[in-house]
Amino acid sequence: MLNRYKVLCLLGPSMLFSGCALLPANEDPELLAKLTELERRLESIERVVQGQSLVNLTQQVSATERRGDEMQGRLEELEHHSESTSERQRQLYVDLDARIIELEAAMRDSRSVSVMDGGTLPPGQLPMPGGSDRDNYQAAFELLKEQRYEPAALAFQQFLVAFPDSELADNAQYWLAESHYVTQQFDKALAEFEVVISQYADSRKIPDALLKMGYCNYELNRWDSAREALARVQTDYSETTAARLAAQRLQRMDEEGV
């Protein structure tokens, strides 16, 4: 608040200009009237100054609220972007998983040049004696791709004996089971798929192994066991292509009344 006497000092020159001097109010009625008018004008100025301060404060509060609203909007935008990114990543994973399974199926059906020259694999002999685990896995897989299922099964069996701790062991076990499944040896295939589940708990092949267990039991007319395996795929691995295929087989069983 402005000091009244400072204001009077500011107004003093105008008073001097008019030829007036500050005298005690009771000695000059005219001067008293002028001082009263100055008092009124000073109070008016104070009210204006106070009102202007209140306006400034209100403007500052409004500006702060606007900035708060802008920050809240930005936060909500970032949260939405984060949720959208997570959804895209999940969909990308699902699509990639489906493509891998489709590629593996295409590889099983393709015919390519074998790394071996015809015949069958002697029992107990690796496809590439002296080779690494990856070399022998690839050789066994090439046999499977050529649809030479019996030597492929033998190659995967020997691989598992020679390289039990290989990071490819779970895949080898799965393809061993698959080599029996495609030749309609459903009992043998079922037993080998069960090994994938029991011995390789962290394998990415588990959803597919469960699906094939459902298929094997279906072919063996073990309806309850088939439904149990297929339902487990849907429950435990709902975001995979195996779960979609399990749903299709369950629908087929419903339509067949089995």
PDB file of C-alpha atoms in Angstrom:
ATOM      1  CA  MET A   1       0.000   0.000   0.000  1.00  0.00           C
ATOM      2  CA  LEU A   2       1.326   3.444  -0.894  1.00  0.00           C
ATOM      3  CA  ASN A   3       2.341   5.658   2.005  1.00  0.00           C
ATOM      4  CA  ARG A   4      -0.078   8.532   2.155  1.00  0.00           C
ATOM      5  CA  TYR A   5       2.581  11.043   3.067  1.00  0.00           C
ATOM      6  CA  LYS A   6       4.721  10.033   0.108  1.00  0.00           C
ATOM      7  CA  VAL A   7       1.747  10.673  -2.146  1.00  0.00           C
ATOM      8  CA  LEU A   8       1.294  14.069  -0.521  1.00  0.00           C
ATOM      9  CA  CYS A   9       4.919  14.812  -1.189  1.00  0.00           C
ATOM     10  CA  LEU A  10       4.399  13.887  -4.828  1.00  0.00           C
ATOM     11  CA  LEU A  11       1.408  16.165  -4.972  1.00  0.00           C
ATOM     12  CA  GLY A  12       3.284  18.961  -3.178  1.00  0.00           C
ATOM     13  CA  PRO A  13       4.660  20.688  -6.275  1.00  0.00           C
ATOM     14  CA  SER A  14       1.172  21.260  -7.607  1.00  0.00           C
ATOM     15  CA  MET A  15       0.226  22.818  -4.327  1.00  0.00           C
ATOM     16  CA  LEU A  16       3.267  25.105  -4.361  1.00  0.00           C
ATOM     17  CA  PHE A  17       2.563  26.022  -7.973  1.00  0.00           C
ATOM     18  CA  SER A  18      -0.844  27.328  -6.921  1.00  0.00           C
ATOM     19  CA  GLY A  19       0.859  29.446  -4.337  1.00  0.00           C
ATOM     20  CA  CYS A  20      -0.383  27.472  -1.365  1.00  0.00           C
ATOM     21  CA  ALA A  21       1.741  26.553   1.646  1.00  0.00           C
ATOM     22  CA  LEU A  22       1.086  23.755   4.113  1.00  0.00           C
ATOM     23  CA  LEU A  23      -0.464  25.294   7.197  1.00  0.00           C
ATOM     24  CA  PRO A  24      -2.349  23.851  10.111  1.00  0.00           C
ATOM     25  CA  ALA A  25      -5.871  23.049   8.995  1.00  0.00           C
ATOM     26  CA  ASN A  26      -7.588  25.095  11.722  1.00  0.00           C
ATOM     27  CA  GLU A  27      -5.920  28.330  10.599  1.00  0.00           C
ATOM     28  CA  ASP A  28      -7.192  28.289   6.995  1.00  0.00           C
ATOM     29  CA  PRO A  29     -10.634  26.815   6.061  1.00  0.00           C
ATOM     30  CA  GLU A  30      -9.788  26.878   2.376  1.00  0.00           C
ATOM     31  CA  LEU A  31      -6.618  24.930   2.978  1.00  0.00           C
ATOM     32  CA  LEU A  32      -8.541  22.482   5.101  1.00  0.00           C
ATOM     33  CA  ALA A  33     -10.920  21.889   2.235  1.00  0.00           C
ATOM     34  CA  LYS A  34      -8.031  21.268  -0.136  1.00  0.00           C
ATOM     35  CA  LEU A  35      -6.441  18.814   2.272  1.00  0.00           C
ATOM     36  CA  THR A  36      -9.752  17.010   2.606  1.00  0.00           C
ATOM     37  CA  GLU A  37      -9.978  16.732  -1.173  1.00  0.00           C
ATOM     38  CA  LEU A  38      -6.426  15.421  -1.302  1.00  0.00           C
ATOM     39  CA  GLU A  39      -7.342  12.830   1.341  1.00  0.00           C
ATOM     40  CA  ARG A  40     -10.304  11.714  -0.764  1.00  0.00           C
ATOM     41  CA  ARG A  41      -8.195  11.497  -3.914  1.00  0.00           C
ATOM     42  CA  LEU A  42      -5.492   9.567  -2.041  1.00  0.00           C
ATOM     43  CA  GLU A  43      -8.039   7.009  -0.801  1.00  0.00           C
ATOM     44  CA  SER A  44      -9.338   6.655  -4.347  1.00  0.00           C
ATOM     45  CA  ILE A  45      -5.791   6.026  -5.600  1.00  0.00           C
ATOM     46  CA  GLU A  46      -5.245   3.393  -2.891  1.00  0.00           C
ATOM     47  CA  ARG A  47      -8.423   1.594  -3.895  1.00  0.00           C
ATOM     48  CA  VAL A  48      -7.272   1.539  -7.523  1.00  0.00           C
ATOM     49  CA  VAL A  49      -3.846   0.235  -6.520  1.00  0.00           C
ATOM     50  CA  GLN A  50      -5.385  -2.460  -4.318  1.00  0.00           C
ATOM     51  CA  GLY A  51      -7.824  -3.438  -7.061  1.00  0.00           C
ATOM     52  CA  GLN A  52      -5.009  -3.635  -9.600  1.00  0.00           C
ATOM     53  CA  SER A  53      -3.026  -5.938  -7.249  1.00  0.00           C
ATOM     54  CA  LEU A  54      -6.053  -8.202  -6.937  1.00  0.00           C
ATOM     55  CA  VAL A  55      -6.413  -8.301 -10.721  1.00  0.00           C
ATOM     56  CA  ASN A  56      -2.753  -9.234 -11.104  1.00  0.00           C
ATOM     57  CA  LEU A  57      -3.104 -11.985  -8.510  1.00  0.00           C
ATOM     58  CA  THR A  58      -6.211 -13.342 -10.252  1.00  0.00           C
ATOM     59  CA  GLN A  59      -4.376 -13.360 -13.573  1.00  0.00           C
ATOM     60  CA  GLN A  60      -1.450 -15.220 -12.027  1.00  0.00           C
ATOM     61  CA  VAL A  61      -3.786 -17.845 -10.539  1.00  0.00           C
ATOM     62  CA  SER A  62      -5.532 -18.274 -13.891  1.00  0.00           C
ATOM     63  CA  ALA A  63      -2.195 -18.676 -15.678  1.00  0.00           C
ATOM     64  CA  THR A  64      -1.093 -21.290 -13.128  1.00  0.00           C
ATOM     65  CA  GLU A  65      -4.341 -23.206 -13.594  1.00  0.00           C
ATOM     66  CA  ARG A  66      -3.890 -23.158 -17.371  1.00  0.00           C
ATOM     67  CA  ARG A  67      -0.378 -24.534 -17.036  1.00  0.00           C
ATOM     68  CA  GLY A  68      -1.698 -27.238 -14.707  1.00  0.00           C
ATOM     69  CA  ASP A  69      -4.377 -28.183 -17.252  1.00  0.00           C
ATOM     70  CA  GLU A  70      -1.757 -28.314 -20.013  1.00  0.00           C
ATOM     71  CA  MET A  71       0.505 -30.564 -17.917  1.00  0.00           C
ATOM     72  CA  GLN A  72      -2.426 -32.878 -17.104  1.00  0.00           C
ATOM     73  CA  GLY A  73      -3.317 -33.093 -20.786  1.00  0.00           C
ATOM     74  CA  ARG A  74       0.286 -33.900 -21.674  1.00  0.00           C
ATOM     75  CA  LEU A  75       0.407 -36.586 -18.980  1.00  0.00           C
ATOM     76  CA  GLU A  76      -2.769 -38.207 -20.297  1.00  0.00           C
ATOM     77  CA  GLU A  77      -1.341 -38.094 -23.825  1.00  0.00           C
ATOM     78  CA  LEU A  78       1.859 -39.807 -22.665  1.00  0.00           C
ATOM     79  CA  GLU A  79      -0.133 -42.486 -20.817  1.00  0.00           C
ATOM     80  CA  HIS A  80      -2.215 -43.161 -23.928  1.00  0.00           C
ATOM     81  CA  HIS A  81       0.936 -43.359 -26.045  1.00  0.00           C
ATOM     82  CA  SER A  82       2.461 -45.837 -23.583  1.00  0.00           C
ATOM     83  CA  GLU A  83      -0.645 -48.052 -23.690  1.00  0.00           C
ATOM     84  CA  SER A  84      -0.699 -47.924 -27.500  1.00  0.00           C
ATOM     85  CA  THR A  85       2.989 -48.883 -27.651  1.00  0.00           C
ATOM     86  CA  SER A  86       2.439 -51.863 -25.321  1.00  0.00           C
ATOM     87  CA  GLU A  87      -0.472 -53.065 -27.459  1.00  0.00           C
ATOM     88  CA  ARG A  88       1.605 -52.795 -30.649  1.00  0.00           C
ATOM     89  CA  GLN A  89       4.432 -54.753 -29.031  1.00  0.00           C
ATOM     90  CA  ARG A  90       2.016 -57.485 -27.926  1.00  0.00           C
ATOM     91  CA  GLN A  91       0.512 -57.723 -31.421  1.00  0.00           C
ATOM     92  CA  LEU A  92       3.987 -57.812 -32.963  1.00  0.00           C
ATOM     93  CA  TYR A  93       4.904 -60.742 -30.715  1.00  0.00           C
ATOM     94  CA  VAL A  94       1.715 -62.632 -31.658  1.00  0.00           C
ATOM     95  CA  ASP A  95       2.309 -62.041 -35.369  1.00  0.00           C
ATOM     96  CA  LEU A  96       5.958 -63.085 -35.111  1.00  0.00           C
ATOM     97  CA  ASP A  97       5.031 -66.265 -33.253  1.00  0.00           C
ATOM     98  CA  ALA A  98       2.508 -67.141 -35.967  1.00  0.00           C
ATOM     99  CA  ARG A  99       5.034 -66.517 -38.730  1.00  0.00           C
ATOM    100  CA  ILE A 100       7.647 -68.736 -37.047  1.00  0.00           C
ATOM    101  CA  ILE A 101       5.205 -71.630 -36.751  1.00  0.00           C
ATOM    102  CA  GLU A 102       4.125 -71.205 -40.385  1.00  0.00           C
ATOM    103  CA  LEU A 103       7.740 -71.131 -41.554  1.00  0.00           C
ATOM    104  CA  GLU A 104       8.531 -74.275 -39.603  1.00  0.00           C
ATOM    105  CA  ALA A 105       5.536 -76.003 -41.166  1.00  0.00           C
ATOM    106  CA  ALA A 106       6.660 -74.895 -44.623  1.00  0.00           C
ATOM    107  CA  MET A 107      10.150 -76.218 -43.932  1.00  0.00           C
ATOM    108  CA  ARG A 108       8.732 -79.605 -42.972  1.00  0.00           C
ATOM    109  CA  ASP A 109       6.841 -79.784 -46.262  1.00  0.00           C
ATOM    110  CA  SER A 110       9.637 -78.507 -48.490  1.00  0.00           C
ATOM    111  CA  ARG A 111      12.021 -80.686 -50.468  1.00  0.00           C
ATOM    112  CA  SER A 112      15.626 -79.627 -50.488  1.00  0.00           C
ATOM    113  CA  VAL A 113      18.996 -81.200 -51.067  1.00  0.00           C
ATOM    114  CA  SER A 114      19.968 -83.393 -48.134  1.00  0.00           C
ATOM    115  CA  VAL A 115      23.267 -83.127 -46.335  1.00  0.00           C
ATOM    116  CA  MET A 116      23.369 -86.915 -46.491  1.00  0.00           C
ATOM    117  CA  ASP A 117      23.371 -89.193 -49.548  1.00  0.00           C
ATOM    118  CA  GLY A 118      20.280 -91.390 -49.280  1.00  0.00           C
ATOM    119  CA  GLY A 119      19.946 -94.540 -47.207  1.00  0.00           C
ATOM    120  CA  THR A 120      19.194 -94.655 -43.506  1.00  0.00           C
ATOM    121  CA  LEU A 121      21.198 -93.487 -40.538  1.00  0.00           C
ATOM    122  CA  PRO A 122      22.946 -96.342 -38.712  1.00  0.00           C
ATOM    123  CA  PRO A 123      21.699 -96.650 -35.095  1.00  0.00           C
ATOM    124  CA  GLY A 124      23.936 -94.792 -32.642  1.00  0.00           C
ATOM    125  CA  GLN A 125      25.640 -92.690 -35.305  1.00  0.00           C
ATOM    126  CA  LEU A 126      25.351 -88.938 -35.549  1.00  0.00           C
ATOM    127  CA  PRO A 127      24.443 -87.487 -38.942  1.00  0.00           C
ATOM    128  CA  MET A 128      27.716 -85.550 -38.838  1.00  0.00           C
ATOM    129  CA  PRO A 129      30.203 -87.433 -36.618  1.00  0.00           C
ATOM    130  CA  GLY A 130      32.684 -85.018 -35.076  1.00  0.00           C
ATOM    131  CA  GLY A 131      30.471 -82.024 -35.861  1.00  0.00           C
ATOM    132  CA  SER A 132      29.092 -79.554 -33.331  1.00  0.00           C
ATOM    133  CA  ASP A 133      25.653 -79.773 -31.769  1.00  0.00           C
ATOM    134  CA  ARG A 134      24.368 -77.134 -34.173  1.00  0.00           C
ATOM    135  CA  ASP A 135      25.807 -78.958 -37.181  1.00  0.00           C
ATOM    136  CA  ASN A 136      24.146 -82.223 -36.176  1.00  0.00           C
ATOM    137  CA  TYR A 137      20.858 -80.541 -35.326  1.00  0.00           C
ATOM    138  CA  GLN A 138      20.750 -78.899 -38.737  1.00  0.00           C
ATOM    139  CA  ALA A 139      21.611 -82.206 -40.439  1.00  0.00           C
ATOM    140  CA  ALA A 140      18.760 -83.956 -38.616  1.00  0.00           C
ATOM    141  CA  PHE A 141      16.412 -81.137 -39.485  1.00  0.00           C
ATOM    142  CA  GLU A 142      17.355 -81.376 -43.156  1.00  0.00           C
ATOM    143  CA  LEU A 143      16.281 -85.039 -43.088  1.00  0.00           C
ATOM    144  CA  LEU A 144      12.943 -83.980 -41.649  1.00  0.00           C
ATOM    145  CA  LYS A 145      12.521 -81.320 -44.317  1.00  0.00           C
ATOM    146  CA  GLU A 146      13.067 -83.970 -46.970  1.00  0.00           C
ATOM    147  CA  GLN A 147      10.272 -86.008 -45.366  1.00  0.00           C
ATOM    148  CA  ARG A 148      12.751 -88.792 -44.554  1.00  0.00           C
ATOM    149  CA  TYR A 149      11.095 -89.265 -41.206  1.00  0.00           C
ATOM    150  CA  GLU A 150      12.688 -92.500 -39.992  1.00  0.00           C
ATOM    151  CA  PRO A 151      16.312 -91.359 -40.385  1.00  0.00           C
ATOM    152  CA  ALA A 152      15.284 -87.954 -39.046  1.00  0.00           C
ATOM    153  CA  ALA A 153      13.897 -89.584 -35.890  1.00  0.00           C
ATOM    154  CA  LEU A 154      17.101 -91.580 -35.452  1.00  0.00           C
ATOM    155  CA  ALA A 155      19.202 -88.447 -35.991  1.00  0.00           C
ATOM    156  CA  PHE A 156      17.274 -86.478 -33.364  1.00  0.00           C
ATOM    157  CA  GLN A 157      17.447 -89.392 -30.920  1.00  0.00           C
ATOM    158  CA  GLN A 158      21.224 -89.606 -31.265  1.00  0.00           C
ATOM    159  CA  PHE A 159      21.536 -85.851 -31.028  1.00  0.00           C
ATOM    160  CA  LEU A 160      19.783 -85.939 -27.644  1.00  0.00           C
ATOM    161  CA  VAL A 161      22.137 -88.679 -26.458  1.00  0.00           C
ATOM    162  CA  ALA A 162      25.259 -86.882 -27.652  1.00  0.00           C
ATOM    163  CA  PHE A 163      24.243 -83.321 -26.691  1.00  0.00           C
ATOM    164  CA  PRO A 164      21.791 -83.513 -23.765  1.00  0.00           C
ATOM    165  CA  ASP A 165      22.724 -80.035 -22.516  1.00  0.00           C
ATOM    166  CA  SER A 166      22.554 -78.282 -25.872  1.00  0.00           C
ATOM    167  CA  GLU A 167      20.379 -75.189 -26.096  1.00  0.00           C
ATOM    168  CA  LEU A 168      18.767 -76.933 -29.063  1.00  0.00           C
ATOM    169  CA  ALA A 169      17.772 -80.017 -27.066  1.00  0.00           C
ATOM    170  CA  ASP A 170      14.142 -78.938 -26.567  1.00  0.00           C
ATOM    171  CA  ASN A 171      13.747 -78.296 -30.290  1.00  0.00           C
ATOM    172  CA  ALA A 172      15.312 -81.661 -31.094  1.00  0.00           C
ATOM    173  CA  GLN A 173      12.895 -83.386 -28.713  1.00  0.00           C
ATOM    174  CA  TYR A 174       9.936 -81.637 -30.316  1.00  0.00           C
ATOM    175  CA  TRP A 175      10.960 -82.577 -33.850  1.00  0.00           C
ATOM    176  CA  LEU A 176      11.608 -86.158 -32.772  1.00  0.00           C
ATOM    177  CA  ALA A 177       7.996 -86.292 -31.621  1.00  0.00           C
ATOM    178  CA  GLU A 178       6.867 -84.584 -34.815  1.00  0.00           C
ATOM    179  CA  SER A 179       8.643 -87.176 -36.972  1.00  0.00           C
ATOM    180  CA  HIS A 180       6.471 -89.836 -35.316  1.00  0.00           C
ATOM    181  CA  TYR A 181       3.314 -87.736 -35.571  1.00  0.00           C
ATOM    182  CA  VAL A 182       3.543 -87.164 -39.337  1.00  0.00           C
ATOM    183  CA  THR A 183       3.968 -90.923 -39.859  1.00  0.00           C
ATOM    184  CA  GLN A 184       0.796 -91.478 -37.767  1.00  0.00           C
ATOM    185  CA  GLN A 185       2.632 -93.245 -34.957  1.00  0.00           C
ATOM    186  CA  PHE A 186       0.442 -91.402 -32.498  1.00  0.00           C
ATOM    187  CA  ASP A 187       1.306 -93.384 -29.359  1.00  0.00           C
ATOM    188  CA  LYS A 188       5.042 -92.858 -29.875  1.00  0.00           C
ATOM    189  CA  ALA A 189       4.520 -89.219 -30.811  1.00  0.00           C
ATOM    190  CA  LEU A 190       2.390 -88.622 -27.714  1.00  0.00           C
ATOM    191  CA  ALA A 191       5.089 -90.009 -25.428  1.00  0.00           C
ATOM    192  CA  GLU A 192       7.772 -87.806 -27.033  1.00  0.00           C
ATOM    193  CA  PHE A 193       5.634 -84.669 -26.890  1.00  0.00           C
ATOM    194  CA  GLU A 194       5.086 -85.338 -23.182  1.00  0.00           C
ATOM    195  CA  VAL A 195       8.878 -85.280 -22.719  1.00  0.00           C
ATOM    196  CA  VAL A 196       8.943 -81.728 -24.093  1.00  0.00           C
ATOM    197  CA  ILE A 197       6.455 -80.703 -21.397  1.00  0.00           C
ATOM    198  CA  SER A 198       8.110 -82.560 -18.522  1.00  0.00           C
ATOM    199  CA  GLN A 199      11.804 -81.909 -19.219  1.00  0.00           C
ATOM    200  CA  TYR A 200      11.865 -78.489 -20.904  1.00  0.00           C
ATOM    201  CA  ALA A 201       9.564 -76.318 -18.822  1.00  0.00           C
ATOM    202  CA  ASP A 202      10.933 -73.053 -20.289  1.00  0.00           C
ATOM    203  CA  SER A 203      10.832 -74.136 -23.925  1.00  0.00           C
ATOM    204  CA  ARG A 204       8.979 -72.073 -26.488  1.00  0.00           C
ATOM    205  CA  LYS A 205       7.853 -75.373 -27.985  1.00  0.00           C
ATOM    206  CA  ILE A 206       5.536 -76.183 -25.081  1.00  0.00           C
ATOM    207  CA  PRO A 207       2.379 -74.605 -26.610  1.00  0.00           C
ATOM    208  CA  ASP A 208       2.942 -76.556 -29.834  1.00  0.00           C
ATOM    209  CA  ALA A 209       3.748 -79.761 -27.942  1.00  0.00           C
ATOM    210  CA  LEU A 210       0.511 -79.436 -25.951  1.00  0.00           C
ATOM    211  CA  LEU A 211      -1.419 -78.824 -29.151  1.00  0.00           C
ATOM    212  CA  LYS A 212       0.055 -81.942 -30.752  1.00  0.00           C
ATOM    213  CA  MET A 213      -0.729 -83.958 -27.614  1.00  0.00           C
ATOM    214  CA  GLY A 214      -4.333 -82.909 -28.113  1.00  0.00           C
ATOM    215  CA  TYR A 215      -4.137 -83.959 -31.758  1.00  0.00           C
ATOM    216  CA  CYS A 216      -2.583 -87.346 -30.883  1.00  0.00           C
ATOM    217  CA  ASN A 217      -5.273 -88.092 -28.305  1.00  0.00           C
ATOM    218  CA  TYR A 218      -7.901 -87.054 -30.828  1.00  0.00           C
ATOM    219  CA  GLU A 219      -6.529 -89.541 -33.374  1.00  0.00           C
ATOM    220  CA  LEU A 220      -6.476 -92.202 -30.654  1.00  0.00           C
ATOM    221  CA  ASN A 221     -10.139 -91.460 -29.803  1.00  0.00           C
ATOM    222  CA  ARG A 222      -9.185 -90.337 -26.308  1.00  0.00           C
ATOM    223  CA  TRP A 223     -11.630 -87.468 -26.313  1.00  0.00           C
ATOM    224  CA  ASP A 224     -11.302 -86.355 -22.692  1.00  0.00           C
ATOM    225  CA  SER A 225      -7.507 -86.283 -22.839  1.00  0.00           C
ATOM    226  CA  ALA A 226      -7.639 -84.429 -26.147  1.00  0.00           C
ATOM    227  CA  ARG A 227      -9.956 -81.784 -24.716  1.00  0.00           C
ATOM    228  CA  GLU A 228      -7.807 -81.421 -21.608  1.00  0.00           C
ATOM    229  CA  ALA A 229      -4.629 -80.758 -23.604  1.00  0.00           C
ATOM    230  CA  LEU A 230      -6.336 -78.375 -26.035  1.00  0.00           C
ATOM    231  CA  ALA A 231      -8.042 -76.448 -23.235  1.00  0.00           C
ATOM    232  CA  ARG A 232      -4.712 -76.077 -21.463  1.00  0.00           C
ATOM    233  CA  VAL A 233      -3.222 -74.476 -24.560  1.00  0.00           C
ATOM    234  CA  GLN A 234      -6.054 -71.958 -24.610  1.00  0.00           C
ATOM    235  CA  THR A 235      -5.753 -71.202 -20.901  1.00  0.00           C
ATOM    236  CA  ASP A 236      -1.979 -71.048 -20.465  1.00  0.00           C
ATOM    237  CA  TYR A 237      -0.933 -69.745 -23.892  1.00  0.00           C
ATOM    238  CA  SER A 238      -3.918 -67.728 -25.046  1.00  0.00           C
ATOM    239  CA  GLU A 239      -1.910 -65.304 -27.199  1.00  0.00           C
ATOM    240  CA  THR A 240      -0.300 -67.944 -29.426  1.00  0.00           C
ATOM    241  CA  THR A 241      -1.241 -69.410 -32.780  1.00  0.00           C
ATOM    242  CA  ALA A 242      -1.336 -72.800 -31.040  1.00  0.00           C
ATOM    243  CA  ALA A 243      -4.221 -71.515 -28.913  1.00  0.00           C
ATOM    244  CA  ARG A 244      -6.135 -70.490 -32.049  1.00  0.00           C
ATOM    245  CA  LEU A 245      -5.590 -73.916 -33.598  1.00  0.00           C
ATOM    246  CA  ALA A 246      -6.665 -75.570 -30.338  1.00  0.00           C
ATOM    247  CA  ALA A 247      -9.907 -73.600 -30.428  1.00  0.00           C
ATOM    248  CA  GLN A 248     -10.537 -74.753 -33.991  1.00  0.00           C
ATOM    249  CA  ARG A 249     -10.009 -78.409 -33.053  1.00  0.00           C
ATOM    250  CA  LEU A 250     -12.289 -78.084 -30.022  1.00  0.00           C
ATOM    251  CA  GLN A 251     -14.981 -76.578 -32.234  1.00  0.00           C
ATOM    252  CA  ARG A 252     -14.552 -79.461 -34.649  1.00  0.00           C
ATOM    253  CA  MET A 253     -14.971 -81.927 -31.777  1.00  0.00           C
ATOM    254  CA  ASP A 254     -18.132 -80.142 -30.683  1.00  0.00           C
ATOM    255  CA  GLU A 255     -19.526 -80.394 -34.185  1.00  0.00           C
ATOM    256  CA  GLU A 256     -18.626 -84.088 -34.303  1.00  0.00           C
ATOM    257  CA  GLY A 257     -20.166 -84.659 -30.885  1.00  0.00           C
ATOM    258  CA  VAL A 258     -17.027 -86.234 -29.405  1.00  0.00           C
TER     259      VAL A 258
END
